[in-house]
């Protein structure tokens, strides 16, 4: 009987472990959805914030720019964090940082607090975004990752699609700070659930001793009073376990033990952790990303300045000088970025343990995914800016009505992400590439024939069907220990592509 109980307890323990991992994955996806929801919701209330704090267009643009820059830098930092920190601890820390950013935004009474909140939100969201993809890719078999990533994309796209509609409806009745308070409450709820449901508590010395005693007692019963283990010995050990003197320790001993544990934790987990941190490589890569994004934003500034300066009735010579200065900034930022990228690449080639495994670019499949991701994400972000303006010019609809017109396409993109994952598992990636290309062609050909929401839906199918399954396909030939490198490379380049797509769209607008 004891043996059967022991086996059943082990089975229950295994079930408990599986359920904890599932709960952790669900909570992590919820954290990603919250980051996506807060970013999209915040973007839809820019006009209210500008009026409340009397902000200029440049100051409002900085809130978006600094968020994108921080996301780009954080994804690079996530390579080191995901390799060296426990995933559940890292998720808890990222959620705490994200929640702090939401809190700063909710209590903001000036522009500086809003910017601080945006930075903290971007840090938390960037870490969770990279971590979630690494965990999903490594937790499931390679045959299932396509469908898993499709479901993951469905959840993120759905939160992004519903965020503007929900925010616009709520802002009519409550303040935008109240929405941030609701997001903060959800963040705290996720943190508590992760801590109590997924955190593995370390056993104390006495619990370990009790387990050893139970094993000894069980072995005594199993051996049926063997010569080496008699019932007297077992009862003696039981008495020892129940000895009050053994269980009790004085206050000084407890204090010394906790102090030593804290000292060892600080040294091993924090100081020891950053001894392995290649800060030079991180700085080179971060500077290159920052200047490349500044170049993209300067491209966007050219079109904005064009409108402003023509409205001021400047002469042709003055306008040319200002345009030349803006173009010069783009060239200068791009050159600085290229220099730091080259330095970073040469440093990684010389190192035995590089900060980011750039040899992943030698894999043709991964390279194809990177190029496609840049192209798709640039289209997604660029058209997200271009479509509301296009709808306004064609129909005279305001931003609220434009959001409702674009809602079906956003929901279709979420659904097509799941269908894309299922089709990838059944028929492979080539079919998804064909669907994506045909959808983009249909959106372009039928732009003057079908309603605007239909054209936007074609565009959404082309993006949703390929985005997440393509990531799973690209990671299929990569070792699990390199998932964090591959994910960080893709996420960083996507962020830059999004900034470039937005810049090009602003010029076309």
Short mmCIF file of C-alpha atoms in Angstrom, two decimals:
data_model
loop_
_atom_site.label_atom_id
_atom_site.label_comp_id
_atom_site.label_asym_id
_atom_site.label_seq_id
_atom_site.Cartn_x
_atom_site.Cartn_y
_atom_site.Cartn_z
CA UNK A 1 0.00 0.00 0.00
CA UNK A 2 2.69 2.55 0.84
CA UNK A 3 4.40 1.82 -2.48
CA UNK A 4 1.16 2.44 -4.38
CA UNK A 5 0.61 5.70 -2.50
CA UNK A 6 4.14 6.81 -3.30
CA UNK A 7 3.64 6.08 -7.01
CA UNK A 8 0.30 7.93 -7.04
CA UNK A 9 1.91 10.92 -5.30
CA UNK A 10 4.66 11.00 -7.93
CA UNK A 11 2.07 10.94 -10.71
CA UNK A 12 0.17 13.78 -9.05
CA UNK A 13 3.41 15.73 -8.74
CA UNK A 14 4.08 15.34 -12.46
CA UNK A 15 0.55 16.48 -13.27
CA UNK A 16 1.08 19.47 -11.01
CA UNK A 17 4.27 20.40 -12.86
CA UNK A 18 2.56 20.19 -16.24
CA UNK A 19 -0.35 22.30 -15.05
CA UNK A 20 2.05 24.92 -13.64
CA UNK A 21 3.83 25.21 -16.98
CA UNK A 22 0.52 25.58 -18.80
CA UNK A 23 -0.64 28.25 -16.35
CA UNK A 24 2.66 30.09 -16.80
CA UNK A 25 2.36 30.06 -20.60
CA UNK A 26 -1.24 31.34 -20.40
CA UNK A 27 -0.26 34.13 -17.99
CA UNK A 28 2.69 35.06 -20.20
CA UNK A 29 0.45 35.36 -23.27
CA UNK A 30 -1.97 37.47 -21.19
CA UNK A 31 0.99 39.72 -20.28
CA UNK A 32 1.82 40.11 -23.99
CA UNK A 33 -1.80 40.96 -24.75
CA UNK A 34 -1.78 43.61 -22.03
CA UNK A 35 1.36 45.19 -23.49
CA UNK A 36 -0.18 45.21 -26.97
CA UNK A 37 -3.49 46.53 -25.65
CA UNK A 38 -1.92 49.36 -23.63
CA UNK A 39 0.26 50.49 -26.54
CA UNK A 40 -2.61 50.55 -29.05
CA UNK A 41 -5.01 52.10 -26.54
CA UNK A 42 -2.50 54.82 -25.69
CA UNK A 43 -2.00 55.60 -29.38
CA UNK A 44 -5.75 56.12 -29.82
CA UNK A 45 -5.94 58.78 -27.06
CA UNK A 46 -3.04 60.95 -28.25
CA UNK A 47 -5.35 63.84 -29.09
CA UNK A 48 -6.83 63.89 -25.57
CA UNK A 49 -3.36 63.85 -24.00
CA UNK A 50 -2.16 66.63 -26.30
CA UNK A 51 -5.12 68.82 -25.31
CA UNK A 52 -4.85 68.04 -21.59
CA UNK A 53 -1.13 68.84 -21.33
CA UNK A 54 -0.98 71.39 -24.20
CA UNK A 55 1.60 69.37 -26.12
CA UNK A 56 2.98 70.18 -29.54
CA UNK A 57 3.02 67.66 -32.40
CA UNK A 58 6.74 67.07 -31.83
CA UNK A 59 6.25 66.28 -28.14
CA UNK A 60 3.42 63.88 -28.97
CA UNK A 61 5.58 62.21 -31.61
CA UNK A 62 8.36 61.78 -29.03
CA UNK A 63 6.07 59.57 -26.93
CA UNK A 64 5.81 57.14 -29.85
CA UNK A 65 9.46 57.46 -30.86
CA UNK A 66 10.86 56.80 -27.39
CA UNK A 67 8.59 53.77 -27.04
CA UNK A 68 9.87 52.27 -30.31
CA UNK A 69 13.51 52.99 -29.41
CA UNK A 70 13.14 51.39 -25.99
CA UNK A 71 11.51 48.29 -27.50
CA UNK A 72 14.43 47.97 -29.94
CA UNK A 73 17.04 48.24 -27.17
CA UNK A 74 15.14 45.94 -24.79
CA UNK A 75 14.92 43.13 -27.34
CA UNK A 76 18.72 43.22 -27.62
CA UNK A 77 19.05 43.13 -23.83
CA UNK A 78 16.58 40.23 -23.70
CA UNK A 79 19.15 37.96 -25.39
CA UNK A 80 21.28 38.11 -22.24
CA UNK A 81 18.36 38.07 -19.80
CA UNK A 82 16.60 35.00 -21.26
CA UNK A 83 19.85 33.02 -21.21
CA UNK A 84 20.92 33.88 -17.66
CA UNK A 85 17.75 34.42 -15.60
CA UNK A 86 15.01 31.96 -14.70
CA UNK A 87 12.07 32.46 -17.04
CA UNK A 88 9.44 32.81 -14.35
CA UNK A 89 11.57 35.25 -12.36
CA UNK A 90 12.25 37.25 -15.53
CA UNK A 91 8.54 37.36 -16.38
CA UNK A 92 7.68 38.56 -12.87
CA UNK A 93 10.33 41.29 -13.12
CA UNK A 94 9.13 42.37 -16.56
CA UNK A 95 5.51 42.51 -15.39
CA UNK A 96 6.58 44.58 -12.37
CA UNK A 97 8.40 47.06 -14.64
CA UNK A 98 5.43 47.18 -17.02
CA UNK A 99 3.04 47.75 -14.11
CA UNK A 100 5.27 50.55 -12.81
CA UNK A 101 5.08 52.22 -16.22
CA UNK A 102 1.29 51.96 -16.25
CA UNK A 103 1.22 53.45 -12.74
CA UNK A 104 3.38 56.42 -13.82
CA UNK A 105 1.03 56.99 -16.76
CA UNK A 106 -2.09 56.71 -14.59
CA UNK A 107 -0.89 59.27 -12.01
CA UNK A 108 0.79 61.53 -14.56
CA UNK A 109 0.25 65.22 -13.99
CA UNK A 110 2.97 66.39 -16.40
CA UNK A 111 4.70 65.41 -19.63
CA UNK A 112 7.81 63.96 -17.94
CA UNK A 113 5.81 61.38 -16.00
CA UNK A 114 4.05 60.25 -19.18
CA UNK A 115 7.40 59.78 -20.95
CA UNK A 116 8.78 57.87 -17.95
CA UNK A 117 5.74 55.63 -17.94
CA UNK A 118 6.09 54.96 -21.66
CA UNK A 119 9.74 53.95 -21.21
CA UNK A 120 8.91 51.53 -18.38
CA UNK A 121 6.02 50.05 -20.35
CA UNK A 122 8.30 49.53 -23.36
CA UNK A 123 10.96 47.79 -21.22
CA UNK A 124 8.43 45.40 -19.72
CA UNK A 125 6.66 44.73 -23.04
CA UNK A 126 9.94 44.19 -24.91
CA UNK A 127 11.18 41.59 -22.42
CA UNK A 128 7.83 39.76 -22.31
CA UNK A 129 7.56 39.79 -26.12
CA UNK A 130 10.95 38.12 -26.58
CA UNK A 131 10.55 35.78 -23.61
CA UNK A 132 7.11 34.57 -24.70
CA UNK A 133 8.31 33.58 -28.16
CA UNK A 134 11.34 31.76 -26.74
CA UNK A 135 9.17 29.86 -24.23
CA UNK A 136 6.51 28.93 -26.81
CA UNK A 137 9.08 27.71 -29.34
CA UNK A 138 10.99 25.65 -26.76
CA UNK A 139 7.96 24.26 -24.84
CA UNK A 140 6.30 22.53 -27.80
CA UNK A 141 7.52 20.11 -30.43
CA UNK A 142 8.64 21.54 -33.75
CA UNK A 143 5.62 19.94 -35.44
CA UNK A 144 3.23 21.97 -33.25
CA UNK A 145 5.02 25.32 -33.14
CA UNK A 146 3.27 26.60 -36.27
CA UNK A 147 -0.21 26.25 -34.77
CA UNK A 148 0.99 27.48 -31.36
CA UNK A 149 2.53 30.61 -32.86
CA UNK A 150 -0.63 31.11 -34.91
CA UNK A 151 -2.77 31.08 -31.75
CA UNK A 152 -0.25 33.41 -30.11
CA UNK A 153 -0.54 35.80 -33.05
CA UNK A 154 -4.33 35.58 -32.88
CA UNK A 155 -4.33 36.71 -29.23
CA UNK A 156 -1.96 39.63 -29.87
CA UNK A 157 -3.76 40.79 -33.01
CA UNK A 158 -7.15 40.51 -31.30
CA UNK A 159 -6.02 42.69 -28.38
CA UNK A 160 -4.58 45.25 -30.81
CA UNK A 161 -7.81 45.24 -32.83
CA UNK A 162 -10.14 45.67 -29.87
CA UNK A 163 -8.01 48.21 -27.95
CA UNK A 164 -8.87 51.33 -30.04
CA UNK A 165 -12.59 50.51 -30.19
CA UNK A 166 -12.87 49.80 -26.45
CA UNK A 167 -10.79 52.87 -25.58
CA UNK A 168 -12.80 55.23 -27.79
CA UNK A 169 -16.06 53.93 -26.30
CA UNK A 170 -14.82 54.22 -22.70
CA UNK A 171 -13.21 57.65 -23.08
CA UNK A 172 -16.65 59.13 -23.76
CA UNK A 173 -17.76 58.14 -20.24
CA UNK A 174 -14.57 57.98 -18.13
CA UNK A 175 -11.13 59.59 -18.17
CA UNK A 176 -8.21 57.97 -19.96
CA UNK A 177 -6.34 57.68 -16.62
CA UNK A 178 -9.08 55.34 -15.37
CA UNK A 179 -8.36 52.99 -18.27
CA UNK A 180 -4.71 52.92 -17.20
CA UNK A 181 -5.78 52.10 -13.63
CA UNK A 182 -7.75 49.12 -14.94
CA UNK A 183 -4.70 47.89 -16.86
CA UNK A 184 -2.63 48.31 -13.68
CA UNK A 185 -5.10 46.20 -11.67
CA UNK A 186 -4.88 43.45 -14.29
CA UNK A 187 -1.07 43.63 -14.17
CA UNK A 188 -1.07 43.18 -10.39
CA UNK A 189 -3.49 40.28 -10.75
CA UNK A 190 -1.19 38.55 -13.27
CA UNK A 191 1.83 39.09 -11.00
CA UNK A 192 0.05 37.54 -8.01
CA UNK A 193 -1.20 34.58 -10.05
CA UNK A 194 2.28 33.95 -11.45
CA UNK A 195 3.83 34.11 -7.99
CA UNK A 196 1.37 31.84 -6.20
CA UNK A 197 0.54 29.40 -9.02
CA UNK A 198 3.85 29.09 -10.87
CA UNK A 199 6.54 29.93 -8.33
CA UNK A 200 8.44 26.91 -7.05
CA UNK A 201 9.12 27.29 -3.33
CA UNK A 202 12.45 25.98 -2.13
CA UNK A 203 12.21 23.36 0.62
CA UNK A 204 13.62 24.15 4.02
CA UNK A 205 16.21 22.05 5.82
CA UNK A 206 13.55 20.49 8.03
CA UNK A 207 11.30 19.54 5.11
CA UNK A 208 14.22 17.81 3.43
CA UNK A 209 14.97 16.00 6.69
CA UNK A 210 11.34 14.87 6.97
CA UNK A 211 11.45 13.46 3.45
CA UNK A 212 14.60 11.50 4.25
CA UNK A 213 12.97 10.09 7.37
CA UNK A 214 9.86 9.04 5.44
CA UNK A 215 12.06 7.28 2.89
CA UNK A 216 13.90 5.47 5.69
CA UNK A 217 10.62 4.40 7.32
CA UNK A 218 9.28 3.17 4.00
CA UNK A 219 12.47 1.20 3.28
CA UNK A 220 12.19 -0.40 6.72
CA UNK A 221 8.65 -1.55 6.01
CA UNK A 222 9.63 -2.82 2.58
CA UNK A 223 12.57 -4.87 3.83
CA UNK A 224 10.36 -6.40 6.56
CA UNK A 225 12.61 -5.89 9.52
CA UNK A 226 15.94 -6.59 7.81
CA UNK A 227 19.12 -6.79 9.84
CA UNK A 228 20.35 -3.38 8.75
CA UNK A 229 17.10 -1.58 9.55
CA UNK A 230 15.02 -2.66 12.52
CA UNK A 231 11.80 -1.19 13.81
CA UNK A 232 13.70 0.07 16.80
CA UNK A 233 15.97 2.10 14.51
CA UNK A 234 12.92 3.45 12.71
CA UNK A 235 11.21 4.45 15.90
CA UNK A 236 14.43 6.03 17.08
CA UNK A 237 14.58 8.14 13.95
CA UNK A 238 10.94 9.08 14.39
CA UNK A 239 11.70 10.24 17.91
CA UNK A 240 14.64 12.24 16.59
CA UNK A 241 12.35 13.94 14.07
CA UNK A 242 9.92 14.90 16.78
CA UNK A 243 12.63 16.21 19.06
CA UNK A 244 11.73 19.81 19.94
CA UNK A 245 15.33 20.76 20.42
CA UNK A 246 16.10 19.78 16.82
CA UNK A 247 13.23 21.88 15.42
CA UNK A 248 13.81 25.01 17.47
CA UNK A 249 16.51 27.56 16.67
CA UNK A 250 17.22 30.83 18.42
CA UNK A 251 16.56 34.28 16.95
CA UNK A 252 20.25 35.02 16.37
CA UNK A 253 20.70 31.84 14.35
CA UNK A 254 17.73 32.69 12.15
CA UNK A 255 18.97 36.23 11.56
CA UNK A 256 22.48 35.03 10.63
CA UNK A 257 21.08 32.40 8.30
CA UNK A 258 18.81 34.86 6.47
CA UNK A 259 21.57 37.47 6.27
CA UNK A 260 24.01 34.96 4.77
CA UNK A 261 21.36 33.78 2.30
CA UNK A 262 20.69 37.37 1.23
CA UNK A 263 24.40 38.07 0.85
CA UNK A 264 24.92 34.96 -1.27
CA UNK A 265 21.87 35.80 -3.38
CA UNK A 266 23.06 39.34 -4.08
CA UNK A 267 26.53 38.15 -4.98
CA UNK A 268 25.61 35.10 -7.06
CA UNK A 269 22.46 36.34 -8.78
CA UNK A 270 23.18 40.03 -9.36
CA UNK A 271 26.91 40.72 -9.16
CA UNK A 272 27.81 37.32 -10.57
CA UNK A 273 25.23 37.74 -13.33
CA UNK A 274 26.62 41.04 -14.62
CA UNK A 275 30.16 39.68 -14.62
CA UNK A 276 29.13 37.71 -17.71
CA UNK A 277 27.39 40.70 -19.30
CA UNK A 278 29.19 41.98 -22.41
CA UNK A 279 28.28 45.63 -21.95
CA UNK A 280 30.47 46.81 -24.87
CA UNK A 281 28.63 44.64 -27.41
CA UNK A 282 25.31 45.71 -25.93
CA UNK A 283 26.22 49.40 -26.22
CA UNK A 284 27.44 49.06 -29.82
CA UNK A 285 24.28 47.24 -30.91
CA UNK A 286 22.00 49.62 -28.99
CA UNK A 287 23.65 52.74 -30.43
CA UNK A 288 23.34 51.36 -33.96
CA UNK A 289 19.62 50.64 -33.42
CA UNK A 290 19.00 54.10 -31.91
CA UNK A 291 20.67 56.00 -34.77
CA UNK A 292 19.01 53.84 -37.41
CA UNK A 293 15.61 54.61 -35.90
CA UNK A 294 16.52 58.30 -35.66
CA UNK A 295 17.27 58.20 -39.38
CA UNK A 296 13.84 56.68 -40.04
CA UNK A 297 12.16 59.31 -37.89
CA UNK A 298 14.07 62.07 -39.67
CA UNK A 299 12.64 60.80 -42.96
CA UNK A 300 9.21 61.23 -41.43
CA UNK A 301 10.13 64.73 -40.26
CA UNK A 302 10.80 65.83 -43.84
CA UNK A 303 7.17 65.41 -44.86
CA UNK A 304 5.86 67.04 -41.66
CA UNK A 305 8.18 70.01 -42.11
CA UNK A 306 7.19 70.33 -45.75
CA UNK A 307 3.57 70.98 -44.78
CA UNK A 308 4.46 73.38 -41.99
CA UNK A 309 6.87 75.40 -44.06
CA UNK A 310 4.57 75.70 -47.08
CA UNK A 311 1.85 76.97 -44.75
CA UNK A 312 4.23 79.68 -43.52
CA UNK A 313 4.69 80.92 -47.11
CA UNK A 314 8.47 80.54 -47.13
CA UNK A 315 10.48 81.30 -50.23
CA UNK A 316 11.77 78.51 -52.43
CA UNK A 317 15.39 79.05 -51.31
CA UNK A 318 14.47 78.87 -47.62
CA UNK A 319 12.45 75.73 -48.20
CA UNK A 320 15.32 74.05 -50.09
CA UNK A 321 17.77 74.84 -47.28
CA UNK A 322 15.47 73.34 -44.65
CA UNK A 323 14.86 70.23 -46.77
CA UNK A 324 18.59 69.79 -47.35
CA UNK A 325 19.20 70.02 -43.59
CA UNK A 326 16.59 67.32 -42.92
CA UNK A 327 18.09 65.05 -45.59
CA UNK A 328 21.57 65.66 -44.16
CA UNK A 329 20.35 64.43 -40.77
CA UNK A 330 19.05 61.23 -42.35
CA UNK A 331 22.40 60.57 -44.05
CA UNK A 332 24.41 61.41 -40.91
CA UNK A 333 22.34 59.17 -38.61
CA UNK A 334 22.49 56.33 -41.13
CA UNK A 335 26.29 56.56 -41.45
CA UNK A 336 26.76 56.55 -37.65
CA UNK A 337 24.49 53.53 -37.38
CA UNK A 338 26.37 51.64 -40.10
CA UNK A 339 29.73 52.34 -38.41
CA UNK A 340 28.53 50.94 -35.07
CA UNK A 341 26.95 47.92 -36.80
CA UNK A 342 30.26 47.10 -38.50
CA UNK A 343 32.16 47.46 -35.20
CA UNK A 344 29.61 45.22 -33.49
CA UNK A 345 29.87 42.55 -36.22
CA UNK A 346 33.68 42.52 -36.14
CA UNK A 347 33.63 42.21 -32.33
CA UNK A 348 31.19 39.28 -32.42
CA UNK A 349 33.35 37.42 -34.93
CA UNK A 350 36.40 37.66 -32.65
CA UNK A 351 34.61 36.46 -29.49
CA UNK A 352 34.34 32.82 -28.44
CA UNK A 353 30.99 33.43 -26.77
CA UNK A 354 29.41 36.28 -28.77
CA UNK A 355 26.61 38.40 -27.37
CA UNK A 356 24.37 37.56 -30.35
CA UNK A 357 24.96 34.56 -32.62
CA UNK A 358 25.31 36.29 -35.97
CA UNK A 359 26.14 32.97 -37.65
CA UNK A 360 22.38 32.40 -37.71
CA UNK A 361 22.35 34.57 -40.84
CA UNK A 362 24.24 31.77 -42.62
CA UNK A 363 21.08 29.68 -42.36
CA UNK A 364 19.14 30.34 -45.58
CA UNK A 365 15.78 29.63 -43.97
CA UNK A 366 16.42 32.05 -41.11
CA UNK A 367 17.67 34.70 -43.54
CA UNK A 368 14.49 34.33 -45.61
CA UNK A 369 12.40 34.80 -42.45
CA UNK A 370 14.33 37.95 -41.47
CA UNK A 371 13.87 39.53 -44.92
CA UNK A 372 10.18 38.61 -45.06
CA UNK A 373 9.60 39.88 -41.50
CA UNK A 374 11.14 43.25 -42.36
CA UNK A 375 8.98 43.54 -45.46
CA UNK A 376 5.72 42.38 -43.81
CA UNK A 377 6.14 44.43 -40.63
CA UNK A 378 7.05 47.54 -42.61
CA UNK A 379 3.85 47.14 -44.66
CA UNK A 380 1.78 46.54 -41.52
CA UNK A 381 2.98 49.63 -39.66
CA UNK A 382 3.03 51.85 -42.75
CA UNK A 383 -0.50 50.97 -43.84
CA UNK A 384 -1.74 51.31 -40.23
CA UNK A 385 -0.73 54.99 -40.48
CA UNK A 386 -1.78 55.47 -44.10
CA UNK A 387 -5.27 53.91 -44.04
CA UNK A 388 -6.94 56.29 -41.51
CA UNK A 389 -5.73 59.30 -43.50
CA UNK A 390 -6.84 57.66 -46.75
CA UNK A 391 -10.30 56.94 -45.30
CA UNK A 392 -10.57 60.53 -44.07
CA UNK A 393 -9.74 61.95 -47.50
CA UNK A 394 -11.98 59.56 -49.44
CA UNK A 395 -15.06 59.61 -47.19
CA UNK A 396 -14.52 62.57 -44.87
CA UNK A 397 -14.85 60.25 -41.87
CA UNK A 398 -13.22 61.14 -38.56
CA UNK A 399 -10.67 59.00 -36.74
CA UNK A 400 -13.37 57.25 -34.69
CA UNK A 401 -15.31 56.17 -37.75
CA UNK A 402 -12.07 55.19 -39.49
CA UNK A 403 -11.33 52.90 -36.54
CA UNK A 404 -14.69 51.16 -36.95
CA UNK A 405 -14.08 50.75 -40.71
CA UNK A 406 -10.69 49.13 -40.02
CA UNK A 407 -12.01 46.87 -37.22
CA UNK A 408 -13.21 43.98 -39.49
CA UNK A 409 -9.79 43.84 -41.14
CA UNK A 410 -8.04 43.74 -37.76
CA UNK A 411 -10.26 40.87 -36.57
CA UNK A 412 -9.70 39.03 -39.88
CA UNK A 413 -5.95 39.39 -39.39
CA UNK A 414 -6.26 37.74 -35.96
CA UNK A 415 -8.33 34.85 -37.35
CA UNK A 416 -6.04 34.38 -40.36
CA UNK A 417 -3.11 34.00 -37.95
CA UNK A 418 -4.69 30.84 -36.46
CA UNK A 419 -5.69 29.51 -39.88
CA UNK A 420 -2.18 30.23 -41.13
CA UNK A 421 -0.70 28.16 -38.30
CA UNK A 422 -3.03 25.25 -39.10
CA UNK A 423 -2.29 25.43 -42.85
CA UNK A 424 1.44 25.56 -42.13
CA UNK A 425 1.22 22.29 -40.17
CA UNK A 426 -0.79 20.60 -42.94
CA UNK A 427 0.74 21.94 -46.15
CA UNK A 428 3.94 23.80 -45.32
CA UNK A 429 5.13 27.39 -45.62
CA UNK A 430 4.95 27.74 -49.43
CA UNK A 431 1.15 27.82 -49.43
CA UNK A 432 1.20 30.64 -46.85
CA UNK A 433 3.65 32.65 -48.95
CA UNK A 434 1.34 32.21 -51.95
CA UNK A 435 -1.74 33.29 -49.93
CA UNK A 436 0.10 36.32 -48.57
CA UNK A 437 1.35 37.50 -51.97
CA UNK A 438 -2.06 36.98 -53.62
CA UNK A 439 -3.77 38.92 -50.82
CA UNK A 440 -1.45 41.90 -51.27
CA UNK A 441 -2.00 41.84 -55.05
CA UNK A 442 -5.79 41.72 -54.58
CA UNK A 443 -5.66 44.63 -52.13
CA UNK A 444 -3.72 46.71 -54.68
CA UNK A 445 -5.79 45.77 -57.75
CA UNK A 446 -9.22 46.20 -56.15
CA UNK A 447 -8.50 49.44 -54.29
CA UNK A 448 -10.83 51.45 -56.57
CA UNK A 449 -13.48 48.72 -57.01
CA UNK A 450 -14.37 47.24 -53.61
CA UNK A 451 -15.26 49.04 -50.35
CA UNK A 452 -12.36 50.29 -48.26
CA UNK A 453 -12.89 47.73 -45.48
CA UNK A 454 -12.65 44.88 -48.02
CA UNK A 455 -9.34 46.22 -49.35
CA UNK A 456 -8.07 46.53 -45.77
CA UNK A 457 -9.21 42.95 -45.09
CA UNK A 458 -7.18 41.65 -48.05
CA UNK A 459 -4.15 43.43 -46.64
CA UNK A 460 -4.82 41.93 -43.19
CA UNK A 461 -5.05 38.37 -44.55
CA UNK A 462 -1.68 38.81 -46.26
CA UNK A 463 -0.06 39.91 -43.00
CA UNK A 464 -1.81 37.60 -40.51
CA UNK A 465 -1.46 34.38 -42.48
CA UNK A 466 2.33 34.53 -42.68
CA UNK A 467 3.63 36.55 -39.71
CA UNK A 468 3.76 34.06 -36.81
CA UNK A 469 3.92 30.73 -38.70
CA UNK A 470 6.88 32.12 -40.60
CA UNK A 471 8.75 32.65 -37.31
CA UNK A 472 8.11 29.02 -36.32
CA UNK A 473 9.33 27.85 -39.74
CA UNK A 474 12.51 29.91 -39.49
CA UNK A 475 13.35 28.59 -36.02
CA UNK A 476 12.84 24.95 -37.03
CA UNK A 477 16.48 24.37 -38.02
CA UNK A 478 17.95 26.38 -35.12
CA UNK A 479 19.12 24.84 -31.85
CA UNK A 480 16.98 25.56 -28.80
CA UNK A 481 19.79 27.39 -27.02
CA UNK A 482 19.87 29.89 -29.92
CA UNK A 483 16.14 30.69 -29.83
CA UNK A 484 16.72 33.84 -27.78
CA UNK A 485 19.32 35.08 -30.32
CA UNK A 486 17.04 34.42 -33.28
CA UNK A 487 13.98 35.94 -31.63
CA UNK A 488 15.91 39.07 -30.60
CA UNK A 489 17.29 39.54 -34.12
CA UNK A 490 13.82 39.24 -35.69
CA UNK A 491 12.12 41.50 -33.11
CA UNK A 492 14.81 44.22 -33.34
CA UNK A 493 14.73 44.31 -37.13
CA UNK A 494 10.93 44.31 -37.09
CA UNK A 495 10.95 47.39 -34.86
CA UNK A 496 13.31 49.19 -37.25
CA UNK A 497 11.22 48.09 -40.23
CA UNK A 498 8.10 49.43 -38.50
CA UNK A 499 9.76 52.82 -38.02
CA UNK A 500 10.88 52.85 -41.67
CA UNK A 501 7.43 51.83 -42.92
CA UNK A 502 5.81 54.58 -40.85
CA UNK A 503 8.30 57.12 -42.22
CA UNK A 504 7.62 56.16 -45.84
CA UNK A 505 3.86 56.21 -45.24
CA UNK A 506 4.08 59.70 -43.74
CA UNK A 507 5.81 60.94 -46.91
CA UNK A 508 3.14 59.34 -49.13
CA UNK A 509 0.40 60.88 -46.99
#
